Amino acid sequence: MDDRQALASFAALSQETRLQVVRTLVVAGPDGLAAGSIAERVGVSPSNLSFHLKELDHAGLISQRRESRSIVYSASYEALANLVKFLMEDCCSGHPGIRASLERSGDCCTGTTADKDATVA
Amino acid sequence: MDDRQALASFAALSQETRLQVVRTLVVAGPDGLAAGSIAERVGVSPSNLSFHLKELDHAGLISQRRESRSIVYSASYEALANLVKFLMEDCCSGHPGIRASLERSGDCCTGTTADKDATVA
DNA sequence: TCAATGTTTCAAGGATCGTTGAATCATGGA
DNA sequence: TCCATGATTCAACGATCCTTGAAACATTGA
């Protein structure tokens, strides 16, 4: 991931509504969610949501497909993973402090603590 | 890490100069770097740098201490680690895709694949 | 074709952000 | 005390971002 895309991703995630949208889509899974459904869950107007979806799409964090009348959005897990990697590489270079901090608290992706609260599927 | 701090961190990192500053400080290590030295390396005016440093400090990504005439800044490795964790928790919840993506390419912090290119200590 | 539904686009506004240079503050040495 | 150095603060300006509601577009079913 190059700097340009990382900057766009950080900018995309630095806005409350958009962070909520990403979270909602991540939880929704690969099947994604129609725009209207997202708007309802996040609590914003369709117009406003569309604005933010465009921003997320431009950053490459989500993808879309038309399904009948709806446009279905889904999180780009690959882009999110790349962003995590970008952040870790920047953090780790020259200093092992981050790695130590991460391991000390156990991260959510290694499977060891993945069952901490299984509320919804 | 709560949403407020994550949003502030993402906003802080979404600006080219600030991303450069963080990178510079991470590489510099725990000893940190004087403001003037940062300004020189990043290539911005002292005034402009001060503006961005304040932003990074407000997000909690850096810390400062006075040392004679200089003010020395250093990266907050803990805050950076927390941000990585925040991102991973958001990414992983409800879907293992990120974990798979991260492990597939080998991340720099887990130690298991840390020897992929051991250029510097 | 017509109407209904789901979504995006557009223009306008207010708010926030980033840059600049001059002024100010803090520290250390003569 | 006075001056030099290192850094921050301030005001002003342009640029970008976010929100809003109305209008437009795309798709489906009657």
Coordinates of N, CA and C in Angstrom, one line a residue, chain A:
Chain A
M1 N 0.8 -1.2 0.0 CA 0.0 0.0 0.0 C 0.9 1.3 0.0
D2 N 0.6 2.1 -0.9 CA 1.4 3.4 -1.0 C 0.8 4.4 -0.1
D3 N 1.6 5.5 0.1 CA 1.2 6.5 1.0 C -0.1 7.2 0.6
R4 N -0.3 7.4 -0.7 CA -1.5 8.0 -1.2 C -2.8 7.3 -0.7
Q5 N -2.7 6.0 -0.8 CA -3.9 5.2 -0.5 C -4.1 5.2 1.1
A6 N -2.9 5.1 1.8 CA -3.0 5.1 3.2 C -3.6 6.4 3.7
L7 N -3.2 7.5 3.2 CA -3.7 8.8 3.6 C -5.2 8.9 3.3
A8 N -5.6 8.4 2.1 CA -7.0 8.4 1.8 C -7.8 7.5 2.8
S9 N -7.2 6.4 3.1 CA -7.9 5.5 4.1 C -8.1 6.1 5.4
F10 N -7.0 6.7 5.9 CA -7.1 7.3 7.2 C -8.1 8.5 7.2
A11 N -8.1 9.3 6.2 CA -9.1 10.4 6.0 C -10.5 9.8 6.1
A12 N -10.7 8.7 5.3 CA -12.0 8.1 5.3 C -12.5 7.6 6.6
L13 N -11.6 7.1 7.4 CA -11.9 6.5 8.7 C -11.9 7.6 9.8
S14 N -11.6 8.8 9.5 CA -11.5 9.8 10.5 C -12.8 10.6 10.7
Q15 N -13.9 10.0 10.1 CA -15.2 10.7 10.2 C -16.1 9.7 10.8
E16 N -16.9 10.2 11.8 CA -17.7 9.3 12.7 C -18.7 8.5 11.8
T17 N -19.4 9.1 11.0 CA -20.4 8.4 10.2 C -19.7 7.3 9.4
R18 N -18.6 7.6 8.7 CA -17.9 6.7 7.9 C -17.3 5.5 8.7
L19 N -16.8 5.8 9.9 CA -16.3 4.7 10.7 C -17.5 3.8 11.1
Q20 N -18.6 4.4 11.4 CA -19.8 3.5 11.7 C -20.2 2.7 10.5
V21 N -20.1 3.3 9.3 CA -20.5 2.5 8.1 C -19.6 1.3 7.9
V22 N -18.3 1.6 8.1 CA -17.3 0.5 7.9 C -17.6 -0.6 8.9
R23 N -17.8 -0.2 10.1 CA -18.0 -1.2 11.2 C -19.3 -2.0 10.8
T24 N -20.3 -1.3 10.4 CA -21.6 -2.0 10.0 C -21.3 -3.0 8.9
L25 N -20.5 -2.6 7.9 CA -20.3 -3.5 6.8 C -19.4 -4.6 7.2
V26 N -18.4 -4.4 8.0 CA -17.6 -5.5 8.5 C -18.4 -6.5 9.2
V27 N -19.2 -6.1 10.1 CA -20.1 -7.0 10.8 C -21.0 -7.7 9.9
A28 N -21.5 -7.0 8.9 CA -22.5 -7.6 7.9 C -21.9 -8.8 7.1
G29 N -20.6 -8.7 7.0 CA -20.0 -9.8 6.2 C -19.9 -9.6 4.8
P30 N -19.4 -10.6 4.0 CA -19.1 -10.5 2.6 C -20.4 -10.2 1.8
D31 N -21.5 -10.6 2.3 CA -22.8 -10.4 1.5 C -23.1 -8.9 1.4
G32 N -22.6 -8.1 2.3 CA -22.9 -6.7 2.3 C -24.2 -6.3 2.7
L33 N -24.5 -5.0 2.4 CA -25.8 -4.4 2.9 C -26.2 -3.4 1.8
A34 N -27.5 -3.3 1.6 CA -28.0 -2.3 0.7 C -27.9 -0.9 1.3
A35 N -27.7 0.1 0.5 CA -27.5 1.5 0.9 C -28.6 1.9 1.9
G36 N -29.8 1.6 1.6 CA -30.9 2.0 2.5 C -30.8 1.4 3.8
S37 N -30.4 0.1 3.8 CA -30.3 -0.6 5.1 C -29.1 0.0 5.9
I38 N -28.1 0.4 5.3 CA -27.0 1.1 6.0 C -27.4 2.4 6.6
A39 N -28.1 3.2 5.8 CA -28.6 4.5 6.2 C -29.5 4.4 7.4
E40 N -30.3 3.4 7.4 CA -31.2 3.1 8.6 C -30.4 2.8 9.8
R41 N -29.5 1.9 9.7 CA -28.7 1.4 10.9 C -27.9 2.5 11.4
V42 N -27.2 3.3 10.5 CA -26.3 4.3 11.0 C -27.1 5.6 11.4
G43 N -28.3 5.7 10.8 CA -29.1 6.9 11.2 C -28.7 8.2 10.5
V44 N -28.6 8.1 9.2 CA -28.3 9.3 8.4 C -29.2 9.3 7.2
S45 N -29.3 10.4 6.6 CA -30.2 10.5 5.4 C -29.6 9.8 4.2
P46 N -30.4 9.3 3.3 CA -29.8 8.6 2.1 C -28.8 9.5 1.4
S47 N -29.1 10.7 1.2 CA -28.2 11.7 0.5 C -26.9 11.8 1.2
N48 N -27.0 11.9 2.5 CA -25.7 12.0 3.3 C -24.9 10.7 3.3
L49 N -25.6 9.6 3.4 CA -24.9 8.4 3.3 C -24.2 8.2 2.0
S50 N -24.9 8.6 0.9 CA -24.3 8.4 -0.4 C -23.0 9.2 -0.5
F51 N -23.0 10.4 0.1 CA -21.8 11.2 0.1 C -20.6 10.4 0.8
H52 N -20.9 9.8 1.9 CA -19.9 9.1 2.7 C -19.5 7.8 2.0
L53 N -20.4 7.2 1.4 CA -20.1 5.9 0.7 C -19.1 6.2 -0.4
K54 N -19.4 7.3 -1.1 CA -18.5 7.6 -2.2 C -17.1 7.9 -1.7
E55 N -17.0 8.5 -0.6 CA -15.7 8.7 0.0 C -15.0 7.4 0.4
L56 N -15.7 6.5 1.0 CA -15.1 5.2 1.4 C -14.8 4.4 0.1
D57 N -15.6 4.5 -0.9 CA -15.3 3.8 -2.1 C -14.0 4.4 -2.8
H58 N -13.9 5.7 -2.8 CA -12.7 6.3 -3.3 C -11.5 5.9 -2.6
A59 N -11.6 5.6 -1.3 CA -10.4 5.2 -0.6 C -10.2 3.7 -0.7
G60 N -11.1 3.0 -1.4 CA -10.9 1.6 -1.7 C -11.3 0.7 -0.5
L61 N -12.0 1.3 0.5 CA -12.3 0.5 1.7 C -13.6 -0.3 1.5
I62 N -14.4 0.0 0.5 CA -15.7 -0.7 0.3 C -15.8 -1.0 -1.2
S63 N -16.7 -1.9 -1.5 CA -17.0 -2.1 -2.9 C -18.5 -2.2 -3.1
Q64 N -19.0 -2.1 -4.3 CA -20.5 -2.1 -4.5 C -20.9 -2.9 -5.7
R65 N -22.1 -3.3 -5.6 CA -22.7 -4.0 -6.8 C -24.2 -3.8 -6.8
R66 N -24.8 -3.7 -7.9 CA -26.2 -3.4 -8.0 C -26.9 -4.8 -7.9
E67 N -28.0 -4.7 -7.2 CA -28.8 -5.9 -7.0 C -30.3 -5.5 -7.1
S68 N -30.8 -5.7 -8.3 CA -32.2 -5.2 -8.5 C -32.2 -3.7 -8.3
R69 N -33.2 -3.2 -7.5 CA -33.2 -1.8 -7.3 C -32.2 -1.3 -6.3
S70 N -31.7 -2.2 -5.5 CA -30.7 -1.8 -4.4 C -29.3 -1.7 -5.0
I71 N -28.5 -1.0 -4.3 CA -27.0 -1.0 -4.5 C -26.4 -1.5 -3.2
V72 N -25.8 -2.7 -3.3 CA -25.3 -3.4 -2.1 C -23.8 -3.1 -1.9
Y73 N -23.5 -2.6 -0.7 CA -22.1 -2.3 -0.4 C -21.5 -3.4 0.5
S74 N -20.2 -3.6 0.4 CA -19.6 -4.5 1.3 C -18.2 -4.0 1.6
A75 N -17.7 -4.4 2.8 CA -16.3 -4.0 3.2 C -15.3 -4.7 2.4
S76 N -14.2 -4.0 2.1 CA -13.1 -4.6 1.4 C -12.1 -5.1 2.5
Y77 N -12.2 -6.3 2.8 CA -11.4 -6.9 3.9 C -9.9 -6.8 3.5
E78 N -9.6 -6.9 2.3 CA -8.2 -6.9 1.8 C -7.7 -5.5 2.1
A79 N -8.4 -4.4 1.7 CA -8.0 -3.1 1.9 C -7.8 -2.8 3.4
L80 N -8.7 -3.3 4.2 CA -8.5 -3.0 5.7 C -7.3 -3.8 6.2
A81 N -7.1 -5.0 5.7 CA -5.9 -5.7 6.2 C -4.6 -5.0 5.7
N82 N -4.7 -4.4 4.5 CA -3.5 -3.7 4.0 C -3.2 -2.5 4.9
L83 N -4.3 -1.8 5.3 CA -4.1 -0.7 6.2 C -3.5 -1.0 7.5
V84 N -4.0 -2.1 8.1 CA -3.4 -2.6 9.3 C -1.9 -2.9 9.1
K85 N -1.6 -3.5 8.0 CA -0.2 -3.8 7.7 C 0.6 -2.6 7.6
F86 N 0.1 -1.6 6.9 CA 0.8 -0.3 6.7 C 1.1 0.3 8.0
L87 N 0.1 0.3 8.9 CA 0.3 0.9 10.2 C 1.4 0.2 11.0
M88 N 1.3 -1.1 10.9 CA 2.3 -1.9 11.7 C 3.7 -1.7 11.2
E89 N 3.8 -1.7 9.9 CA 5.1 -1.5 9.3 C 5.7 -0.2 9.7
D90 N 4.9 0.9 9.6 CA 5.4 2.2 10.0 C 5.7 2.2 11.5
C91 N 5.0 1.5 12.3 CA 5.2 1.5 13.7 C 6.4 0.7 14.1
C92 N 6.6 -0.4 13.4 CA 7.6 -1.3 13.9 C 9.0 -1.0 13.5
S93 N 9.1 -0.2 12.3 CA 10.4 0.0 11.8 C 11.2 0.8 12.8
G94 N 12.3 0.1 13.2 CA 13.3 0.8 14.0 C 13.0 0.6 15.5
H95 N 11.9 0.1 15.8 CA 11.6 -0.1 17.3 C 10.6 -1.2 17.5
P96 N 10.9 -2.1 18.5 CA 10.0 -3.2 18.7 C 8.9 -2.9 19.7
G97 N 8.7 -1.7 20.1 CA 7.7 -1.3 21.1 C 6.3 -1.7 20.8
I98 N 5.9 -1.5 19.6 CA 4.6 -1.8 19.2 C 4.3 -3.3 19.3
R99 N 5.2 -4.1 18.8 CA 5.0 -5.5 18.8 C 4.8 -6.0 20.2
A100 N 5.6 -5.4 21.1 CA 5.5 -5.8 22.5 C 4.1 -5.4 23.1
S101 N 3.7 -4.2 22.8 CA 2.4 -3.7 23.3 C 1.3 -4.6 22.7
L102 N 1.3 -4.9 21.5 CA 0.3 -5.7 20.8 C 0.2 -7.1 21.5
E103 N 1.4 -7.7 21.6 CA 1.4 -9.1 22.2 C 1.0 -9.1 23.6
R104 N 1.3 -8.1 24.3 CA 1.0 -8.0 25.8 C -0.5 -8.1 26.0
S105 N -1.3 -7.5 25.1 CA -2.7 -7.5 25.3 C -3.5 -8.5 24.5
G106 N -2.8 -9.2 23.7 CA -3.4 -10.2 22.9 C -4.3 -9.6 21.8
D107 N -4.0 -9.9 20.5 CA -4.8 -9.2 19.5 C -6.0 -10.1 19.1
C108 N -6.9 -9.4 18.4 CA -8.2 -10.1 18.1 C -8.2 -11.0 16.9
C109 N -7.1 -11.0 16.2 CA -7.1 -11.7 14.9 C -6.4 -13.1 15.0
T110 N -5.7 -13.4 16.1 CA -4.9 -14.6 16.1 C -5.7 -15.8 16.5
G111 N -7.0 -15.6 16.9 CA -7.8 -16.7 17.2 C -7.8 -17.1 18.7
T112 N -6.8 -16.7 19.4 CA -6.7 -17.1 20.8 C -7.8 -16.5 21.7
T113 N -8.3 -15.3 21.4 CA -9.3 -14.7 22.2 C -10.5 -14.3 21.4
A114 N -10.8 -15.1 20.3 CA -11.8 -14.7 19.4 C -13.2 -14.9 19.9
D115 N -13.4 -15.6 21.0 CA -14.7 -15.9 21.5 C -15.2 -15.0 22.7
K116 N -14.6 -13.9 22.8 CA -14.8 -13.1 24.0 C -16.3 -12.6 24.1
D117 N -17.0 -12.2 23.0 CA -18.4 -12.0 23.1 C -19.1 -12.3 21.8
A118 N -19.8 -13.4 21.7 CA -20.4 -13.9 20.5 C -21.9 -13.6 20.6
T119 N -22.3 -12.3 20.3 CA -23.7 -11.9 20.5 C -24.5 -12.2 19.2
V120 N -24.0 -11.8 18.1 CA -24.8 -12.0 16.8 C -23.9 -12.8 15.9
A121 N -24.6 -13.4 14.9 CA -23.8 -14.2 13.9 C -23.4 -13.2 12.8

